Coordinates of C-alpha atoms in Angstrom, one line a residue:
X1 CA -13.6 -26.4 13.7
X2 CA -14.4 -25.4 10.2
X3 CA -11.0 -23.5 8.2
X4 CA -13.4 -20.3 8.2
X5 CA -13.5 -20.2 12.2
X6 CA -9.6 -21.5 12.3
X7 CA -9.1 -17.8 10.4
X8 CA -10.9 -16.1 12.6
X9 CA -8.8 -17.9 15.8
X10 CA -5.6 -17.0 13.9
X11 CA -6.6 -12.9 13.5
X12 CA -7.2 -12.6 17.1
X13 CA -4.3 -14.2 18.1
X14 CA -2.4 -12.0 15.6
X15 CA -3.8 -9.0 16.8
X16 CA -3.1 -9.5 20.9
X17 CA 0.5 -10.1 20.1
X18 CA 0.6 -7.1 18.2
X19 CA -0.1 -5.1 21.0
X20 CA 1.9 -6.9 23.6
X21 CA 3.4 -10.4 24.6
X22 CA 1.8 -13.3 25.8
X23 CA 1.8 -16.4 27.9
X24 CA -0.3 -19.1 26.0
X25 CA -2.6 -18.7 29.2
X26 CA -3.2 -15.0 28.5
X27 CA -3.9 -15.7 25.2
X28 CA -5.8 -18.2 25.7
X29 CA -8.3 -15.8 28.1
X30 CA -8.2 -13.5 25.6
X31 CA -9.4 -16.3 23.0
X32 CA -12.2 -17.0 25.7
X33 CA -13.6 -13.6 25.6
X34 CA -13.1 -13.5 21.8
X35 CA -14.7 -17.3 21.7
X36 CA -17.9 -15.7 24.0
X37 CA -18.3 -12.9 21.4
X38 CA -18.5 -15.1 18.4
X39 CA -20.2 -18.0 19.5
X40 CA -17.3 -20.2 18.7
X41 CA -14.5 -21.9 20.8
X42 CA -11.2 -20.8 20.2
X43 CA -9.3 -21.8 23.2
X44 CA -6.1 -23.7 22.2
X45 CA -3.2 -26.3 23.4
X46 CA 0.0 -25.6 22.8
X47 CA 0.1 -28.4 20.5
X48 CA -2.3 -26.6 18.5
X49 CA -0.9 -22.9 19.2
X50 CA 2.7 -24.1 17.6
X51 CA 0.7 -25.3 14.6
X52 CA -1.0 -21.9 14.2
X53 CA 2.2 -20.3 14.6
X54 CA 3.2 -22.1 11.7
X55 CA 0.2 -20.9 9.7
X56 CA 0.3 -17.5 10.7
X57 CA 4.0 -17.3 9.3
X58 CA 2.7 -19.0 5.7
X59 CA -0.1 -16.0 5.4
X60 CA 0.9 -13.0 7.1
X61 CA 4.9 -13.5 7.1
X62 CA 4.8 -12.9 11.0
X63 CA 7.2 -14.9 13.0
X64 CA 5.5 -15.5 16.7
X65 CA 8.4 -15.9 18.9
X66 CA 9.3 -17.1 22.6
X67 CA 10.7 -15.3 25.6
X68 CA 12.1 -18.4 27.4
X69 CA 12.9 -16.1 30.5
X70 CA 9.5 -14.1 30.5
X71 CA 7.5 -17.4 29.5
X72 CA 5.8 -15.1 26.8
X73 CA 4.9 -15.2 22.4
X74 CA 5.6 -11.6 20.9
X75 CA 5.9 -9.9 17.5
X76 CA 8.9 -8.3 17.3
X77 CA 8.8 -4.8 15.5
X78 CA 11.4 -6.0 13.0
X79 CA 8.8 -8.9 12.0
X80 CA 6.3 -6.3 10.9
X81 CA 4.5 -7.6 7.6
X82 CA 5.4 -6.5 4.1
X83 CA 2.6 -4.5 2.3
X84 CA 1.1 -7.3 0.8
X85 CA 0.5 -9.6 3.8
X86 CA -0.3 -6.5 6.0
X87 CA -3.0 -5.9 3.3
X88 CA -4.3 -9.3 3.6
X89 CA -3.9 -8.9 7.5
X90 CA -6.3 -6.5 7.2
X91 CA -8.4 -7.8 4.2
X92 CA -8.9 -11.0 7.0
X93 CA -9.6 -8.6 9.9
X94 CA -12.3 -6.5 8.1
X95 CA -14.1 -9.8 6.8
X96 CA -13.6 -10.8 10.6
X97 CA -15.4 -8.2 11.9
X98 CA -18.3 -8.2 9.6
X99 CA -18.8 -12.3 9.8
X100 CA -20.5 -11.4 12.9
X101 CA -22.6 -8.4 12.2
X102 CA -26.3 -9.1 11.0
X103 CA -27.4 -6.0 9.7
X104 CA -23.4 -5.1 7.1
X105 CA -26.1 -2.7 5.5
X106 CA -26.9 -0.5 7.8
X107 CA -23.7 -0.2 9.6
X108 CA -20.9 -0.3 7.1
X109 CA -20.5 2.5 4.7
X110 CA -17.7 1.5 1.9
X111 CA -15.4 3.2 0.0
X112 CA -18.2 3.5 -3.4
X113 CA -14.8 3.9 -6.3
X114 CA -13.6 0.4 -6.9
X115 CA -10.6 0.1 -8.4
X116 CA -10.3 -1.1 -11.8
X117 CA -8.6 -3.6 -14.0
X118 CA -7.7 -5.7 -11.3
X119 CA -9.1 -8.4 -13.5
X120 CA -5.8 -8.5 -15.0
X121 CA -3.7 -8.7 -11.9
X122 CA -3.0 -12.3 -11.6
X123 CA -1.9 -12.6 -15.3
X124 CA 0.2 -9.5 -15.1
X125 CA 1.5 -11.1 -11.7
X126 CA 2.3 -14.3 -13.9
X127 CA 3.9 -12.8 -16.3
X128 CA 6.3 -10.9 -13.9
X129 CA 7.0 -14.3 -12.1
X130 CA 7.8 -15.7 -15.3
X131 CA 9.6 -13.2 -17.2
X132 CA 6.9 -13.3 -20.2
X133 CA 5.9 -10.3 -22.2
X134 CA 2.7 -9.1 -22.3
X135 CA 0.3 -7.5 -25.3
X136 CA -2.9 -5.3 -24.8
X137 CA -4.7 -2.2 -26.0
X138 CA -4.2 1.0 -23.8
X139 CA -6.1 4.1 -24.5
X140 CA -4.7 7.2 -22.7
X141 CA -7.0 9.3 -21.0
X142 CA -6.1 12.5 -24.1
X143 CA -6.5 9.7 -26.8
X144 CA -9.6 8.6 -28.9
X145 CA -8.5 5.1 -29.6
X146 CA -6.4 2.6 -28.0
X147 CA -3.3 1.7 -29.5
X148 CA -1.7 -2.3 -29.4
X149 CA 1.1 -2.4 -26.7
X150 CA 3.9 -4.9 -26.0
X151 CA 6.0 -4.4 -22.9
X152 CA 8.2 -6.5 -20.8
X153 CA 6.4 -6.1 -17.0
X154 CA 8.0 -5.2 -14.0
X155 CA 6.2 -4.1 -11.3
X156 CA 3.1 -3.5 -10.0
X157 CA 2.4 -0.3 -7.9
X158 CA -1.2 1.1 -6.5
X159 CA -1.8 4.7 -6.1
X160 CA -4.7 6.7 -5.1
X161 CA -7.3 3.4 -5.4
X162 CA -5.8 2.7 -8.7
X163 CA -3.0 0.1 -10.1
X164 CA -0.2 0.7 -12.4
X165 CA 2.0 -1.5 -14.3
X166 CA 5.5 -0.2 -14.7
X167 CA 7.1 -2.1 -17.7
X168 CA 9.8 -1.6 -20.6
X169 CA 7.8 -0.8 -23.7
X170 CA 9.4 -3.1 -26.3
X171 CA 8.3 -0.7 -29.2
X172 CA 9.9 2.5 -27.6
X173 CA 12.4 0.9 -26.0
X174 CA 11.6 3.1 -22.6
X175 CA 10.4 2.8 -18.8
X176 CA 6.6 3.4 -18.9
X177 CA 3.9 3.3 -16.2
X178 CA 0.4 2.1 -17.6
X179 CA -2.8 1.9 -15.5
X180 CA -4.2 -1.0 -15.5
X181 CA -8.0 0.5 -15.5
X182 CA -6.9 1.3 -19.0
X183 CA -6.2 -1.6 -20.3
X184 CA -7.8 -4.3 -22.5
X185 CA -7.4 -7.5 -24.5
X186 CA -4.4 -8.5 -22.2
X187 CA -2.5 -11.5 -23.6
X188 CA 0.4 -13.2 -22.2
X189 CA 3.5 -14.2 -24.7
X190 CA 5.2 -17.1 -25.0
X191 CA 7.9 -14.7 -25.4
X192 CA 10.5 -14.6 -22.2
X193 CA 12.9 -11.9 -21.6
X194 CA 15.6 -11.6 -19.8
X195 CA 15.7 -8.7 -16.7
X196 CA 18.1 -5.6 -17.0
X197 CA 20.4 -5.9 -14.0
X198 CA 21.1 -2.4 -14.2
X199 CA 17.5 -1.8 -13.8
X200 CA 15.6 -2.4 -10.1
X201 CA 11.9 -2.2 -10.0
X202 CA 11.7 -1.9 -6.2
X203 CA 13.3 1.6 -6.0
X204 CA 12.7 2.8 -9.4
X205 CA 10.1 4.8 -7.5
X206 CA 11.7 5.7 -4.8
X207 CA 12.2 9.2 -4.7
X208 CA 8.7 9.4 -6.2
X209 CA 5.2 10.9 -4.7
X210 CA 3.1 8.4 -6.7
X211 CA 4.0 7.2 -10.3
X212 CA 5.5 10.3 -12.4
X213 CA 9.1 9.8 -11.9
X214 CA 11.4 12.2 -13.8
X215 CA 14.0 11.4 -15.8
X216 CA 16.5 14.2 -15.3
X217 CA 15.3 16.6 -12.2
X218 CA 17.6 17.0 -9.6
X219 CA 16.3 15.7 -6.2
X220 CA 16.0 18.3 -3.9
X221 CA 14.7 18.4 -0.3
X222 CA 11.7 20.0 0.8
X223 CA 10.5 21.6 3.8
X224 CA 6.9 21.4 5.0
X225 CA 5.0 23.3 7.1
X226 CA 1.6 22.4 9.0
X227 CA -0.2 23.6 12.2
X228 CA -0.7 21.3 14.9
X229 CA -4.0 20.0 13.5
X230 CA -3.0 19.2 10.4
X231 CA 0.2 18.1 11.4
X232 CA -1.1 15.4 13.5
X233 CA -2.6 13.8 10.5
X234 CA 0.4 14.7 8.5
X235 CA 2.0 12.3 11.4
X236 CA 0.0 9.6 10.6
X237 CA -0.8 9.4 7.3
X238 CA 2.9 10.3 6.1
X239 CA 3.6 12.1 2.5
X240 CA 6.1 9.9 1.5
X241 CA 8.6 7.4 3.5
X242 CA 11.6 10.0 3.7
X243 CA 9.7 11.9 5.7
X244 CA 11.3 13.7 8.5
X245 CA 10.1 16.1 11.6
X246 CA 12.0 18.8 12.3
X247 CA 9.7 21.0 14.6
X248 CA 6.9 19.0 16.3
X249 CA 5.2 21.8 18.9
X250 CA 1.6 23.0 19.8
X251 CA 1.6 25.4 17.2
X252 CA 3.5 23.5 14.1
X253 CA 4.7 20.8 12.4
X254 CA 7.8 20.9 10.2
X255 CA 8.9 18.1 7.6
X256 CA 11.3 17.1 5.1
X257 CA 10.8 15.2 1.9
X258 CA 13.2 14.2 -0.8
X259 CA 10.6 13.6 -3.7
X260 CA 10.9 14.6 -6.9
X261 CA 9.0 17.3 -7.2
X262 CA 6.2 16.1 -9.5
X263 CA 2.8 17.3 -10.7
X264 CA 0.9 15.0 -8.6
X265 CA 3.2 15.4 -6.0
X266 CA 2.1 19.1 -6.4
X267 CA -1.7 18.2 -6.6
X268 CA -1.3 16.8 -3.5
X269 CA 0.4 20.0 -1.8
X270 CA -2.8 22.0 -3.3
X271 CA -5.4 19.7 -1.9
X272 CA -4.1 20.6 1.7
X273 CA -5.0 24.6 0.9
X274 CA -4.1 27.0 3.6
X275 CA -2.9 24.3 6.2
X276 CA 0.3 23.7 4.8
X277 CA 3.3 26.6 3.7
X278 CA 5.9 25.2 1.1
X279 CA 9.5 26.8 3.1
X280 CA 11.7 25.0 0.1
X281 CA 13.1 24.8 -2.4
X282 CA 11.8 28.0 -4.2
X283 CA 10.9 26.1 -7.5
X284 CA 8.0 24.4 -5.9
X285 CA 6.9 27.5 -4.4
X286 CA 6.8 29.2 -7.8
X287 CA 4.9 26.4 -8.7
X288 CA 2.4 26.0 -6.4
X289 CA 1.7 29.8 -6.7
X290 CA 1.0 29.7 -10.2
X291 CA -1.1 27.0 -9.3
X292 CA -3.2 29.4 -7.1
X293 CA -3.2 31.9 -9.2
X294 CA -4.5 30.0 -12.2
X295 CA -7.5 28.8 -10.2
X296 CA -8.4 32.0 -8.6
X297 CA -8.7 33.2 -12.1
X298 CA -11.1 30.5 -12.9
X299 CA -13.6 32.6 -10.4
X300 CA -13.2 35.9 -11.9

């Protein structure tokens, strides 16, 4: 079996177990409807399973294990992927589905913004691994020309179809967040630094909507309200991971945040209009008023 169709056996067996355990029999007659659809055989010993389960751990960080009482494989909730191989879970499943559609044209519609700069990624990701500092020209969005910058890198973040880079800017001496569809000429140093223990990448944004963080604001809690409708996608597509429900009924849904409270955090509140009402704190309601009223006046 060629190590394109060994993918494919390794996404469905991912994605039965994902929805409930298994016996290797049941999966296996669950690979024989799957191995009628494609074309292809995927039925498997166990010999063959426990090497896939081995496989399946290297790429998607998912750890298939046994019931011996039930005689079943599951995915335990706790073994959920991390972003990045749930992204690649999903990057495998997409491709999947479209191996085995003729006419992609005419029945896929894609996203048409692609994001940019992610010619840089794998350097940038080299350089973090490596604790090397990194030159290029960024031009800011309110500038004319770019300007040389040198910055020990970080982190990596994506936000709204776009990637940042969130480094120390060794000129400045200060935390900054550069997009990476703005950058150009990107070199990696010889130079090597050494990391600021005081400093953690992975929560540096962790009170934040996207990728202004604040220096000094206090975090305060907010209080959300939606009606039903929008509060079901509210539920599923969730603001920010400290998200809360207070009041879940037919006629509203209530959440908490604690997020700084940002301007694209406030963007975001305005792009909802009428289906959501800010209840707290009373700063962001000032805001987002303002807001309102500085665009109605565009239309006078």
């Amino acid at each position: 079996m060629a190590k394109l169709d060994v993918f494919h056996r390794y996404l469905h067996i991912v994605n039965f177990l994902l929805k409930k355990p298994a016996s290797l029999d049941e999966i296996n007659d669950y690979l024989s409807i799957k191995s009628e659809q494609d074309g292809l055989n995927y039925i498997v010993s166990n010999r063959t399973f426990l090497r896939d389960k081995e496989a399946i751990f290297s790429l998607f960080k998912l750890d298939i294990q046994y019931n011996n009482k039930e005689n079943q494989y599951y995915i335990s909730e706790d073994d959920s992927p991390e972003d990045v191989h749930q992204r690649l879970l999903e990057a495998f499943s997409t491709f999947n589905a479209l191996q085995f559609t003729q006419d992609i044209p005419n029945k896929v519609q894609f996203e048409k913004r692609r994001p940019q700069g992610l010619e840089f990624f794998r350097t940038i990701l080299q350089a973090i691994s490596q604790q090397r500092e990194l030159a290029f020209d960024y031009k800011k969005f309110y500038e004319d020309k770019p300007q040389r910058r040198n910055a020990q890198p970080l982190l990596l973040k994506e936000y709204k179809h776009r990637w940042y880079l969130l480094a120390l800017d060794t000129v400045e001496q200060d935390i900054r967040t550069f997009g990476l569809d703005r950058m150009d000429n990107l070199l990696i140093s010889t130079k090597k630094y050494k990391k600021d223990k005081q400093l953690l990448p992975e929560t540096y944004f962790q009170h934040a909507f996207g990728i202004m963080k604040p220096n000094n604001e206090a975090l305060e809690e907010t209080i959300l309200s939606f009606n039903a409708v929008s509060g079901n996608y509210v539920k599923t597509m969730p603001f920010h991971h400290s998200q809360k429900i207070l009041i879940d009924t037919e006629e509203e849904l209530r959440i908490s945040l604690k997020v700084h409270l940002t301007q694209d955090f406030i963007l975001e509140l305005l792009s909802h209009g009428a289906y959501v009402k800010i209840l707290q704190p009373a700063a962001l309601v000032d805001r987002v008023k303002q807001a309102l009223q500085d665009a109605l006046r565009q239309y006078k």
